[in-house]
Structures are given as C-alpha cells and as structure tokens.
C-alpha cells in the first residue's frame, strides 16, 4: 500500500507540474499575442493618421488659394446683397474645411510628432475671449444662437496664446454645433490659475458617454442632434492634449460644480483649469515684452520701391507662389523660389 500511495503522489506531482507548465505557456502565448495585436493597432493608427494628415496637407494648399483671393474680393469689390451673401457662404464653407484640416494637423503635431511645446508670454485673456466670441458670432447667429461672455475687464495670465486660442476655438466650435439658442463662455481667476467654462443649452452629454468624450474620433451614436456627425471627433481630444501640455485639466461639470445658470444652459458644460506656470519655465517674460514694445514703434506707411525690404518666397505650388508674390509685392521686393535649392542660390547672390 505504501508503494501505491507513493506512486499516486508522484503521478499527481507530475500531473500538476505539467499542468502548471501548460498554463504558463498559454499565458505567455496570450501575452505575446496581445503585444502583437497592440503593435498592429498602433501601426494601423499611425498609418491612418499619416494618411489623413498627408491628405490634409494636399487639400490645404488649394483651399488657401481659394480663401486668399476670396478675402481680397470681399474687401475690395463692391457687390450687391445677393452676391455678398453667396461670397459669405463660400467663405464660411472654406473656413470650416480649413478648421477641420488644421485640427488634424494640430493633432498630429501634438500627439504623434510630439512637437507642440508651450511658448509662454503675457496673454490678455479678456481680449482673446472677445476675439473668439466675435469670430463665432456670425456662424452662431445664422443658427439663431446668442453667444454671451462673462469675464473681468482686465484678465491676463502668462501662458501660450496660440494654445489658448485653439482651446477656446474648439470648445466654442463644439458648443455652436449642439446649442439651441444660447452659449456662455466665462473666465475667472481661481487658485493660482484661470478657470474657463463653455456652456450651451443643447441636449447635453449622457453620463454613460462622458468618459469617452475626449477620445479621438469618438462621437455619440445615439445623439439625437443632426449636427452630431458634422465634426471629425478630433477637436475635444486636441483640447485635452493642449490643456494637459499647459499643466491643466478639462472635464465636464454639472450641478454645483459650475457657476452658470443651469436653468438657461441645460446642455454640456466644459470646465478648463489652467494653472499659472512655474517661473522657471517661462524665463524673463517682462524683458521679451519690453523688446516687443520697443520694436512696435515703427511707422506703418508703405516704403518707397527703392527702400523696400527684400523678401524671398519659397513655394512649390506655382499658383500659391504667384498669389503670395503679388499680394506681398506692394510692401516688399519679392524674389521667388520653387524649392530649397533655388532659395539657397538666391540667398547666396542677393542681400535678403
């Protein structure tokens, strides 16, 4: 009996050892498979982004060639009301296309290439908000939406103006798509930083979807608004990326967490907190600002032809090169180059 028991114990030990080895092999196989799938998804993701941004680059040049001459015509040509309305429709459509293209390029710059770095300077936040409100007033007015801003008369902070502009622009663009009648943008200083809120009276964002709002290319499938499919699902992801680069946070707030009147603004409320930067990161902002003020006293009158500064325009698109040269020709003596090689030759021969 003792021998039989020893044999059974040995067999059981061998069985459990083999079984444990098989389990470890399966786990290692699953981990390797998961790693391969993650690498494939990452490669597919990068391929899609590269394709979209390459396409965006190709589209932006001819689109710019539409916008530039169109703006010139709208400024200098006297047209009747009907023609002006058609021109405004064309301008709004091209601006929307440029906005979507620039969102893709900004996303690639921030998330794929990692080239977005903050350049800190003194920013007039009150003026920046008013500029953005004025920019969106016309498209909002076409939909019967009123945009209201609540901001101290002189609110400023040291931050990256370009990033703040993109953050506000994308939040307002999102609000204009979903608002019914009114949008509120509010700003105030709080806890060593600035709090920005953008609220609308649209259908809002269901609780179950809020954790996905900032995901790239995500849009609510059951959104009752017909405008839910107007965007690319890039803008809010870009907002989150830029806010985090500034050391801040962005979230959807509700109830007592927001200062706006929820009886009027019943839709989504996006709250952004941007802290004041560490003085070590910004260097001597005051010195830079004084240099800019000193250089801003030059007269704005057009120089004589003999006194014009020489400007080298390098552009591989012949139509764009012609347009830029003619547009800048009233202020500069323009030299043209189709590529970098030609540009280097001109730089060596001419005083530019």
Short mmCIF file of C-alpha atoms in Angstrom, two decimals:
data_model
loop_
_atom_site.label_atom_id
_atom_site.label_comp_id
_atom_site.label_asym_id
_atom_site.label_seq_id
_atom_site.Cartn_x
_atom_site.Cartn_y
_atom_site.Cartn_z
CA UNK A 1 0.00 0.00 0.00
CA UNK A 2 2.80 2.41 0.84
CA UNK A 3 4.33 1.89 -2.61
CA UNK A 4 0.97 2.52 -4.26
CA UNK A 5 0.50 5.75 -2.27
CA UNK A 6 3.99 6.95 -3.26
CA UNK A 7 3.28 6.20 -6.90
CA UNK A 8 -0.03 8.08 -6.73
CA UNK A 9 1.67 11.09 -5.09
CA UNK A 10 4.43 11.05 -7.72
CA UNK A 11 1.89 10.83 -10.52
CA UNK A 12 -0.12 13.70 -9.01
CA UNK A 13 3.05 15.81 -8.69
CA UNK A 14 3.95 15.15 -12.32
CA UNK A 15 0.39 15.93 -13.41
CA UNK A 16 0.27 19.27 -11.53
CA UNK A 17 3.77 20.21 -12.76
CA UNK A 18 2.84 19.51 -16.38
CA UNK A 19 -0.47 21.32 -15.98
CA UNK A 20 1.24 24.33 -14.39
CA UNK A 21 3.77 24.39 -17.25
CA UNK A 22 0.97 24.28 -19.86
CA UNK A 23 -0.85 27.15 -18.10
CA UNK A 24 2.32 29.26 -18.11
CA UNK A 25 2.87 28.50 -21.81
CA UNK A 26 -0.71 29.56 -22.58
CA UNK A 27 -0.33 32.78 -20.58
CA UNK A 28 2.94 33.60 -22.34
CA UNK A 29 1.31 32.90 -25.69
CA UNK A 30 -1.64 35.17 -24.84
CA UNK A 31 0.71 37.95 -23.70
CA UNK A 32 2.73 37.68 -26.91
CA UNK A 33 -0.46 37.66 -28.96
CA UNK A 34 -1.76 40.70 -27.08
CA UNK A 35 1.53 42.52 -27.65
CA UNK A 36 1.41 41.72 -31.37
CA UNK A 37 -2.19 42.96 -31.58
CA UNK A 38 -1.27 46.17 -29.74
CA UNK A 39 1.63 46.75 -32.12
CA UNK A 40 -0.65 46.15 -35.10
CA UNK A 41 -3.26 48.54 -33.73
CA UNK A 42 -0.60 51.15 -33.06
CA UNK A 43 0.80 50.76 -36.57
CA UNK A 44 -2.68 50.92 -38.09
CA UNK A 45 -3.41 54.02 -36.01
CA UNK A 46 -0.21 55.72 -37.19
CA UNK A 47 -0.96 54.71 -40.80
CA UNK A 48 -4.42 56.26 -40.61
CA UNK A 49 -3.11 59.46 -39.04
CA UNK A 50 -0.30 59.73 -41.60
CA UNK A 51 -2.78 59.21 -44.45
CA UNK A 52 -5.24 61.77 -43.09
CA UNK A 53 -2.59 64.40 -42.39
CA UNK A 54 -0.94 63.86 -45.78
CA UNK A 55 -4.34 64.32 -47.38
CA UNK A 56 -4.92 67.41 -45.23
CA UNK A 57 -1.63 68.91 -46.41
CA UNK A 58 -2.58 68.34 -50.04
CA UNK A 59 -6.02 69.89 -49.56
CA UNK A 60 -4.88 72.91 -47.54
CA UNK A 61 -2.83 74.48 -50.33
CA UNK A 62 -5.64 74.73 -52.94
CA UNK A 63 -8.05 75.67 -50.16
CA UNK A 64 -5.77 78.53 -49.11
CA UNK A 65 -5.69 79.62 -52.75
CA UNK A 66 -9.49 79.87 -52.58
CA UNK A 67 -9.59 81.72 -49.26
CA UNK A 68 -6.88 84.30 -50.05
CA UNK A 69 -8.33 85.68 -53.31
CA UNK A 70 -11.85 85.39 -51.87
CA UNK A 71 -10.97 87.60 -48.90
CA UNK A 72 -9.36 90.10 -51.27
CA UNK A 73 -12.51 90.20 -53.42
CA UNK A 74 -14.75 90.63 -50.37
CA UNK A 75 -12.65 93.55 -49.12
CA UNK A 76 -12.17 95.40 -52.40
CA UNK A 77 -15.14 94.62 -54.65
CA UNK A 78 -18.50 96.33 -54.32
CA UNK A 79 -21.19 93.69 -54.73
CA UNK A 80 -24.93 93.65 -54.22
CA UNK A 81 -26.53 91.96 -51.22
CA UNK A 82 -27.19 88.69 -53.02
CA UNK A 83 -23.60 88.40 -54.25
CA UNK A 84 -22.28 89.26 -50.80
CA UNK A 85 -24.43 86.51 -49.31
CA UNK A 86 -23.04 83.98 -51.78
CA UNK A 87 -19.50 85.12 -51.00
CA UNK A 88 -20.15 84.74 -47.26
CA UNK A 89 -21.46 81.21 -47.82
CA UNK A 90 -18.30 80.30 -49.76
CA UNK A 91 -16.13 81.90 -47.08
CA UNK A 92 -17.89 80.08 -44.23
CA UNK A 93 -17.58 76.74 -46.03
CA UNK A 94 -13.88 77.16 -46.76
CA UNK A 95 -13.25 78.35 -43.20
CA UNK A 96 -14.94 75.21 -41.89
CA UNK A 97 -12.81 72.99 -44.14
CA UNK A 98 -9.65 74.79 -43.03
CA UNK A 99 -10.70 74.39 -39.41
CA UNK A 100 -11.07 70.61 -39.82
CA UNK A 101 -7.76 70.34 -41.69
CA UNK A 102 -5.92 72.40 -39.08
CA UNK A 103 -7.40 70.23 -36.31
CA UNK A 104 -5.90 67.13 -37.93
CA UNK A 105 -2.52 68.79 -38.40
CA UNK A 106 -2.52 70.12 -34.82
CA UNK A 107 -3.45 66.68 -33.52
CA UNK A 108 -0.56 65.08 -35.39
CA UNK A 109 1.82 67.74 -34.13
CA UNK A 110 0.69 67.27 -30.51
CA UNK A 111 0.10 63.52 -30.28
CA UNK A 112 2.17 61.80 -32.98
CA UNK A 113 5.19 64.02 -33.54
CA UNK A 114 5.24 65.48 -30.01
CA UNK A 115 6.38 68.86 -31.40
CA UNK A 116 3.87 71.02 -29.55
CA UNK A 117 5.77 72.97 -26.90
CA UNK A 118 4.43 75.88 -24.88
CA UNK A 119 5.84 79.36 -25.55
CA UNK A 120 4.90 81.44 -22.54
CA UNK A 121 4.09 85.12 -22.77
CA UNK A 122 1.75 87.63 -21.16
CA UNK A 123 -1.75 86.98 -22.60
CA UNK A 124 -4.70 89.34 -22.48
CA UNK A 125 -7.31 86.67 -21.79
CA UNK A 126 -10.21 89.14 -21.85
CA UNK A 127 -9.27 90.32 -25.33
CA UNK A 128 -8.61 86.77 -26.50
CA UNK A 129 -12.08 85.64 -25.39
CA UNK A 130 -13.74 88.62 -27.08
CA UNK A 131 -11.85 87.88 -30.31
CA UNK A 132 -13.05 84.26 -30.27
CA UNK A 133 -16.63 85.27 -29.47
CA UNK A 134 -16.59 87.75 -32.35
CA UNK A 135 -15.22 85.08 -34.69
CA UNK A 136 -18.04 82.66 -33.87
CA UNK A 137 -20.80 85.28 -33.66
CA UNK A 138 -21.70 85.06 -37.35
CA UNK A 139 -21.97 81.24 -37.68
CA UNK A 140 -23.83 81.15 -34.37
CA UNK A 141 -26.17 83.96 -35.47
CA UNK A 142 -27.04 82.05 -38.65
CA UNK A 143 -28.43 79.31 -36.38
CA UNK A 144 -30.21 81.78 -34.08
CA UNK A 145 -27.70 81.23 -31.25
CA UNK A 146 -26.60 84.04 -28.93
CA UNK A 147 -23.06 83.91 -27.51
CA UNK A 148 -22.53 85.67 -24.19
CA UNK A 149 -19.21 86.15 -22.40
CA UNK A 150 -18.66 86.81 -18.69
CA UNK A 151 -15.11 87.88 -17.97
CA UNK A 152 -13.34 90.54 -15.87
CA UNK A 153 -12.43 93.60 -17.91
CA UNK A 154 -8.70 93.04 -17.45
CA UNK A 155 -7.94 89.36 -17.02
CA UNK A 156 -4.49 88.23 -18.03
CA UNK A 157 -2.13 85.36 -17.39
CA UNK A 158 1.25 84.10 -18.52
CA UNK A 159 0.57 81.25 -20.94
CA UNK A 160 0.81 80.15 -24.57
CA UNK A 161 -1.52 82.37 -26.61
CA UNK A 162 -1.73 80.00 -29.57
CA UNK A 163 -2.71 77.06 -27.36
CA UNK A 164 -5.32 79.14 -25.50
CA UNK A 165 -6.78 80.25 -28.84
CA UNK A 166 -7.06 76.65 -30.06
CA UNK A 167 -8.62 75.52 -26.75
CA UNK A 168 -11.26 78.26 -26.79
CA UNK A 169 -11.90 77.90 -30.52
CA UNK A 170 -12.53 74.15 -30.35
CA UNK A 171 -14.78 74.43 -27.29
CA UNK A 172 -16.83 77.20 -28.93
CA UNK A 173 -17.00 75.27 -32.21
CA UNK A 174 -18.35 72.27 -30.33
CA UNK A 175 -20.88 74.43 -28.49
CA UNK A 176 -22.13 76.08 -31.71
CA UNK A 177 -22.82 72.64 -33.21
CA UNK A 178 -25.02 71.48 -30.35
CA UNK A 179 -26.56 74.65 -28.83
CA UNK A 180 -30.20 75.51 -29.46
CA UNK A 181 -30.39 79.21 -28.54
CA UNK A 182 -27.54 80.30 -26.27
CA UNK A 183 -23.88 79.77 -25.38
CA UNK A 184 -21.97 81.12 -22.39
CA UNK A 185 -18.22 81.47 -22.06
CA UNK A 186 -16.96 82.54 -18.65
CA UNK A 187 -13.48 83.09 -17.23
CA UNK A 188 -12.21 83.95 -13.75
CA UNK A 189 -9.04 83.70 -11.70
CA UNK A 190 -9.07 80.96 -9.09
CA UNK A 191 -6.47 79.03 -7.03
CA UNK A 192 -3.30 80.27 -8.76
CA UNK A 193 -4.76 79.80 -12.21
CA UNK A 194 -7.61 80.53 -14.60
CA UNK A 195 -10.94 78.69 -14.88
CA UNK A 196 -12.69 78.76 -18.26
CA UNK A 197 -16.22 77.46 -18.75
CA UNK A 198 -18.11 76.98 -22.01
CA UNK A 199 -21.78 76.07 -21.62
CA UNK A 200 -24.66 75.61 -24.06
CA UNK A 201 -28.37 74.80 -23.95
CA UNK A 202 -28.18 71.75 -26.21
CA UNK A 203 -29.13 68.17 -25.43
CA UNK A 204 -26.10 67.64 -23.22
CA UNK A 205 -23.91 64.56 -22.86
CA UNK A 206 -25.32 61.43 -21.16
CA UNK A 207 -23.46 60.27 -18.06
CA UNK A 208 -22.60 56.94 -19.67
CA UNK A 209 -20.76 58.69 -22.53
CA UNK A 210 -18.82 61.32 -20.59
CA UNK A 211 -15.77 59.15 -20.04
CA UNK A 212 -15.39 58.80 -23.83
CA UNK A 213 -15.95 62.42 -24.88
CA UNK A 214 -12.23 63.19 -25.18
CA UNK A 215 -11.36 60.03 -27.11
CA UNK A 216 -10.01 60.53 -30.62
CA UNK A 217 -12.60 60.15 -33.43
CA UNK A 218 -15.36 59.28 -30.94
CA UNK A 219 -18.89 60.57 -31.48
CA UNK A 220 -22.09 59.55 -29.74
CA UNK A 221 -24.01 57.17 -32.00
CA UNK A 222 -27.37 57.80 -30.35
CA UNK A 223 -27.08 61.57 -30.30
CA UNK A 224 -30.44 63.00 -31.37
CA UNK A 225 -28.86 66.09 -32.89
CA UNK A 226 -28.32 66.03 -36.65
CA UNK A 227 -25.13 68.02 -36.11
CA UNK A 228 -23.50 65.21 -34.15
CA UNK A 229 -21.78 63.96 -37.30
CA UNK A 230 -20.51 67.38 -38.51
CA UNK A 231 -17.10 67.08 -36.85
CA UNK A 232 -14.27 64.58 -37.03
CA UNK A 233 -14.10 63.75 -33.34
CA UNK A 234 -10.70 65.46 -33.12
CA UNK A 235 -11.44 68.84 -31.53
CA UNK A 236 -12.11 67.80 -27.93
CA UNK A 237 -9.19 65.35 -27.97
CA UNK A 238 -6.97 68.21 -29.10
CA UNK A 239 -8.38 70.42 -26.33
CA UNK A 240 -7.46 67.82 -23.71
CA UNK A 241 -3.96 67.40 -25.16
CA UNK A 242 -3.25 71.16 -25.20
CA UNK A 243 -4.69 71.71 -21.71
CA UNK A 244 -2.50 68.92 -20.32
CA UNK A 245 0.56 70.41 -22.07
CA UNK A 246 -0.18 73.60 -20.10
CA UNK A 247 -0.40 71.55 -16.90
CA UNK A 248 -4.16 71.92 -16.57
CA UNK A 249 -7.32 69.82 -16.61
CA UNK A 250 -10.52 69.76 -18.64
CA UNK A 251 -13.73 67.99 -17.63
CA UNK A 252 -17.49 68.03 -17.96
CA UNK A 253 -19.13 69.52 -14.89
CA UNK A 254 -22.68 69.68 -13.62
CA UNK A 255 -24.82 70.99 -10.77
CA UNK A 256 -22.98 72.92 -8.05
CA UNK A 257 -19.62 72.50 -9.82
CA UNK A 258 -20.45 75.20 -12.36
CA UNK A 259 -21.11 78.92 -11.96
CA UNK A 260 -23.54 79.19 -14.90
CA UNK A 261 -27.33 79.24 -14.57
CA UNK A 262 -28.34 75.64 -15.29
CA UNK A 263 -31.93 76.69 -15.90
CA UNK A 264 -30.71 78.53 -19.02
CA UNK A 265 -27.69 76.47 -20.02
CA UNK A 266 -29.07 72.96 -19.80
CA UNK A 267 -26.58 71.26 -22.12
CA UNK A 268 -22.90 70.39 -21.72
CA UNK A 269 -20.60 72.49 -19.55
CA UNK A 270 -16.87 72.12 -20.20
CA UNK A 271 -14.63 73.43 -17.43
CA UNK A 272 -10.93 74.08 -18.03
CA UNK A 273 -8.43 74.91 -15.32
CA UNK A 274 -5.05 76.26 -16.45
CA UNK A 275 -2.53 76.92 -13.66
CA UNK A 276 -0.05 79.75 -13.62
CA UNK A 277 3.23 78.34 -14.96
CA UNK A 278 6.33 77.82 -12.87
CA UNK A 279 8.55 80.93 -13.18
CA UNK A 280 11.46 78.64 -14.07
CA UNK A 281 9.60 77.54 -17.24
CA UNK A 282 8.84 80.99 -18.58
CA UNK A 283 12.12 82.85 -18.07
CA UNK A 284 12.07 86.61 -18.34
CA UNK A 285 8.71 87.39 -19.93
CA UNK A 286 8.88 91.04 -18.98
CA UNK A 287 12.15 91.51 -20.90
CA UNK A 288 10.69 89.91 -24.02
CA UNK A 289 7.56 92.07 -23.77
CA UNK A 290 9.63 95.27 -23.46
CA UNK A 291 11.65 94.29 -26.53
CA UNK A 292 8.44 93.77 -28.50
CA UNK A 293 7.07 97.16 -27.37
CA UNK A 294 10.32 98.83 -28.40
CA UNK A 295 10.12 97.28 -31.86
CA UNK A 296 6.44 98.18 -32.33
CA UNK A 297 7.03 101.94 -32.82
CA UNK A 298 7.96 101.76 -36.49
CA UNK A 299 5.76 103.58 -38.97
CA UNK A 300 3.24 101.56 -40.96
CA UNK A 301 3.38 103.63 -44.14
CA UNK A 302 4.34 101.63 -47.24
CA UNK A 303 8.02 102.13 -48.15
CA UNK A 304 9.15 103.51 -51.49
CA UNK A 305 10.17 100.97 -54.11
CA UNK A 306 13.88 101.73 -53.65
CA UNK A 307 13.57 101.37 -49.86
CA UNK A 308 11.52 98.19 -49.79
CA UNK A 309 12.96 95.24 -47.90
CA UNK A 310 13.67 92.19 -49.99
CA UNK A 311 11.52 89.14 -49.26
CA UNK A 312 12.20 85.62 -50.51
CA UNK A 313 9.10 83.48 -51.05
CA UNK A 314 9.74 79.73 -51.34
CA UNK A 315 6.74 77.67 -52.51
CA UNK A 316 6.50 74.60 -54.72
CA UNK A 317 2.93 75.34 -55.84
CA UNK A 318 3.12 77.82 -58.76
CA UNK A 319 -0.35 79.29 -58.17
CA UNK A 320 0.36 79.87 -54.49
CA UNK A 321 3.76 81.34 -55.35
CA UNK A 322 2.18 83.79 -57.80
CA UNK A 323 -0.57 84.80 -55.38
CA UNK A 324 1.81 85.38 -52.45
CA UNK A 325 4.25 87.34 -54.61
CA UNK A 326 1.53 89.62 -55.96
CA UNK A 327 -0.09 90.06 -52.56
CA UNK A 328 3.21 90.99 -50.86
CA UNK A 329 4.53 93.00 -53.80
CA UNK A 330 3.08 96.30 -52.57
CA UNK A 331 5.21 96.18 -49.41
CA UNK A 332 8.29 94.16 -50.43
CA UNK A 333 10.61 93.49 -53.32
CA UNK A 334 9.72 89.83 -53.79
CA UNK A 335 12.07 87.13 -55.03
CA UNK A 336 10.65 83.73 -55.94
CA UNK A 337 12.00 80.21 -55.49
CA UNK A 338 10.30 76.92 -56.32
CA UNK A 339 12.38 74.80 -53.94
CA UNK A 340 15.05 74.90 -51.27
CA UNK A 341 17.92 74.58 -53.74
CA UNK A 342 16.83 77.67 -55.68
CA UNK A 343 16.31 79.50 -52.40
CA UNK A 344 19.87 78.81 -51.26
CA UNK A 345 21.26 80.12 -54.56
CA UNK A 346 19.26 83.34 -54.20
CA UNK A 347 20.32 83.75 -50.58
CA UNK A 348 23.97 83.50 -51.65
CA UNK A 349 23.58 86.01 -54.52
CA UNK A 350 21.12 88.56 -53.11
CA UNK A 351 21.06 90.73 -49.99
CA UNK A 352 17.97 89.32 -48.27
#
